[in-house]
Short mmCIF file of C-alpha atoms in Angstrom, two decimals:
data_model
loop_
_atom_site.label_atom_id
_atom_site.label_comp_id
_atom_site.label_asym_id
_atom_site.label_seq_id
_atom_site.Cartn_x
_atom_site.Cartn_y
_atom_site.Cartn_z
CA MET A 1 76.84 141.86 102.26
CA ARG A 2 79.25 138.97 102.05
CA GLU A 3 81.67 138.80 99.11
CA SER A 4 81.57 135.62 97.11
CA VAL A 5 84.71 133.53 97.09
CA PRO A 6 85.91 132.70 93.58
CA LYS A 7 85.50 129.03 92.76
CA VAL A 8 88.75 127.07 92.44
CA ASP A 9 88.71 123.68 90.77
CA LYS A 10 90.09 120.91 92.93
CA LEU A 11 92.48 118.90 90.78
CA SER A 12 93.33 116.38 93.45
CA SER A 13 93.12 115.85 97.20
CA LEU A 14 95.81 115.72 99.85
CA GLY A 15 94.94 112.08 100.36
CA HIS A 16 96.35 111.38 96.91
CA VAL A 17 99.75 112.84 97.81
CA VAL A 18 102.52 110.36 98.57
CA LYS A 19 101.85 108.45 101.76
CA VAL A 20 104.64 107.44 104.12
CA GLN A 21 103.63 103.79 103.82
CA HIS A 22 104.17 103.90 100.04
CA VAL A 23 107.63 105.43 100.47
CA ILE A 24 108.60 102.81 103.06
CA ASP A 25 107.16 99.93 101.02
CA PHE A 26 108.99 101.11 97.91
CA LEU A 27 112.34 101.47 99.70
CA VAL A 28 112.00 98.12 101.48
CA LEU A 29 111.00 96.23 98.33
CA ALA A 30 113.74 97.94 96.31
CA GLU A 31 116.33 96.79 98.84
CA LEU A 32 114.92 93.27 99.08
CA GLN A 33 115.47 92.80 95.36
CA SER A 34 119.19 92.60 96.20
CA GLY A 35 118.59 89.68 98.56
CA ARG A 36 117.37 88.94 102.06
CA ARG A 37 117.76 91.59 104.72
CA PHE A 38 116.91 91.79 108.39
CA GLY A 39 114.79 94.61 109.80
CA LYS A 40 117.64 96.72 111.20
CA GLU A 41 119.42 96.62 107.83
CA LEU A 42 116.25 97.89 106.16
CA ASP A 43 116.00 100.67 108.75
CA GLN A 44 119.56 101.75 107.93
CA VAL A 45 118.89 101.70 104.18
CA ILE A 46 115.80 103.89 104.61
CA THR A 47 117.67 106.39 106.79
CA LYS A 48 120.63 106.52 104.41
CA THR A 49 118.43 106.86 101.32
CA LEU A 50 116.41 109.66 102.91
CA LYS A 51 119.60 111.43 104.06
CA GLY A 52 119.14 111.01 107.79
CA VAL A 53 115.35 110.88 107.90
CA GLY A 54 114.06 107.55 109.13
CA VAL A 55 111.00 105.97 110.66
CA ASN A 56 110.50 104.74 114.19
CA ASP A 57 111.08 101.06 114.83
CA SER A 58 107.45 100.22 115.57
CA TYR A 59 106.24 101.82 112.31
CA LEU A 60 108.83 99.95 110.27
CA SER A 61 107.92 96.69 112.04
CA GLN A 62 104.25 97.36 111.27
CA ARG A 63 105.01 97.95 107.56
CA LEU A 64 107.21 94.82 107.35
CA LYS A 65 104.46 92.77 109.01
CA LYS A 66 101.88 94.20 106.58
CA LEU A 67 104.11 93.41 103.56
CA ALA A 68 104.43 89.83 104.83
CA GLU A 69 100.68 89.51 105.53
CA LYS A 70 99.87 90.68 102.01
CA GLY A 71 102.33 88.17 100.55
CA HIS A 72 104.74 90.83 99.24
CA ALA A 73 107.55 89.60 101.48
CA HIS A 74 108.42 86.41 103.28
CA SER A 75 109.70 86.74 106.84
CA TYR A 76 111.56 84.23 108.97
CA TRP A 77 113.86 84.09 111.97
CA ASP A 78 117.56 83.41 111.67
CA SER A 79 118.00 79.82 112.82
CA ASP A 80 120.99 80.70 115.01
CA ASN A 81 119.71 83.92 116.52
CA ARG A 82 116.06 84.80 117.15
CA TYR A 83 117.10 88.46 117.30
CA TYR A 84 117.34 88.66 113.51
CA ARG A 85 114.12 88.46 111.53
CA TYR A 86 114.88 88.26 107.84
CA TYR A 87 112.75 89.39 104.92
CA GLU A 88 112.76 88.35 101.28
CA ILE A 89 110.72 89.70 98.40
CA THR A 90 108.12 87.46 96.75
CA GLU A 91 106.68 87.50 93.22
CA SER A 92 103.73 89.44 94.59
CA GLY A 93 106.19 91.90 96.13
CA ILE A 94 107.88 92.40 92.78
CA GLU A 95 104.50 93.14 91.20
CA TYR A 96 103.61 95.57 94.00
CA PHE A 97 107.01 97.26 93.64
CA GLN A 98 106.42 97.67 89.90
CA GLN A 99 102.99 99.19 90.61
CA LEU A 100 104.58 101.66 93.05
CA GLN A 101 107.25 102.41 90.45
CA ARG A 102 104.48 103.39 88.01
CA ASP A 103 102.31 105.33 90.49
CA LEU A 104 104.80 107.15 92.70
CA PRO A 105 106.44 109.56 90.22
CA GLU A 106 103.10 111.34 89.62
CA ARG A 107 102.38 111.40 93.35
CA VAL A 108 105.86 112.70 94.17
CA ALA A 109 105.45 115.49 91.61
CA LEU A 110 102.11 116.39 93.21
CA ALA A 111 103.67 116.33 96.69
CA GLN A 112 106.46 118.63 95.53
CA ARG A 113 103.93 121.11 94.11
CA VAL A 114 101.90 120.98 97.34
CA TYR A 115 104.95 121.57 99.54
CA GLN A 116 106.22 124.39 97.33
CA ALA A 117 102.83 126.11 97.54
CA PHE A 118 102.73 125.58 101.30
CA ASP A 119 106.29 126.91 101.64
CA ALA A 120 105.28 130.05 99.73
CA THR A 121 102.39 130.51 102.16
CA LEU A 122 104.68 130.07 105.17
CA LYS A 123 107.04 132.71 103.80
CA LYS A 124 104.23 135.26 103.77
CA PHE A 125 104.28 135.12 107.57
CA GLU A 126 108.02 135.44 108.17
#
């Protein structure tokens, strides 16, 4: 006869844990509040902030494009050099940043709990 598995209440789902796009959006919009930046500068800020962990160029470009499409940032080419695409935060971007500022602490705390529990499970198999 099969043993019954004790029921565990699900308090949240992994989909609610911090998503990479939210981290990138938050870091980009935080930096843009100091003034316009070009994509490579934003890449360097992300990598420095995350202590050597960055994102690949295509993912960052995708997020910057999405922020611009949603009206959270304005993008434009440097008039002297088409190599530099600049970004500036908009009013909508400030509002989105403030929303992330409210939502992310709870999600980060959840992510930390999830990773600590997962780490404990990994250690069982060392």
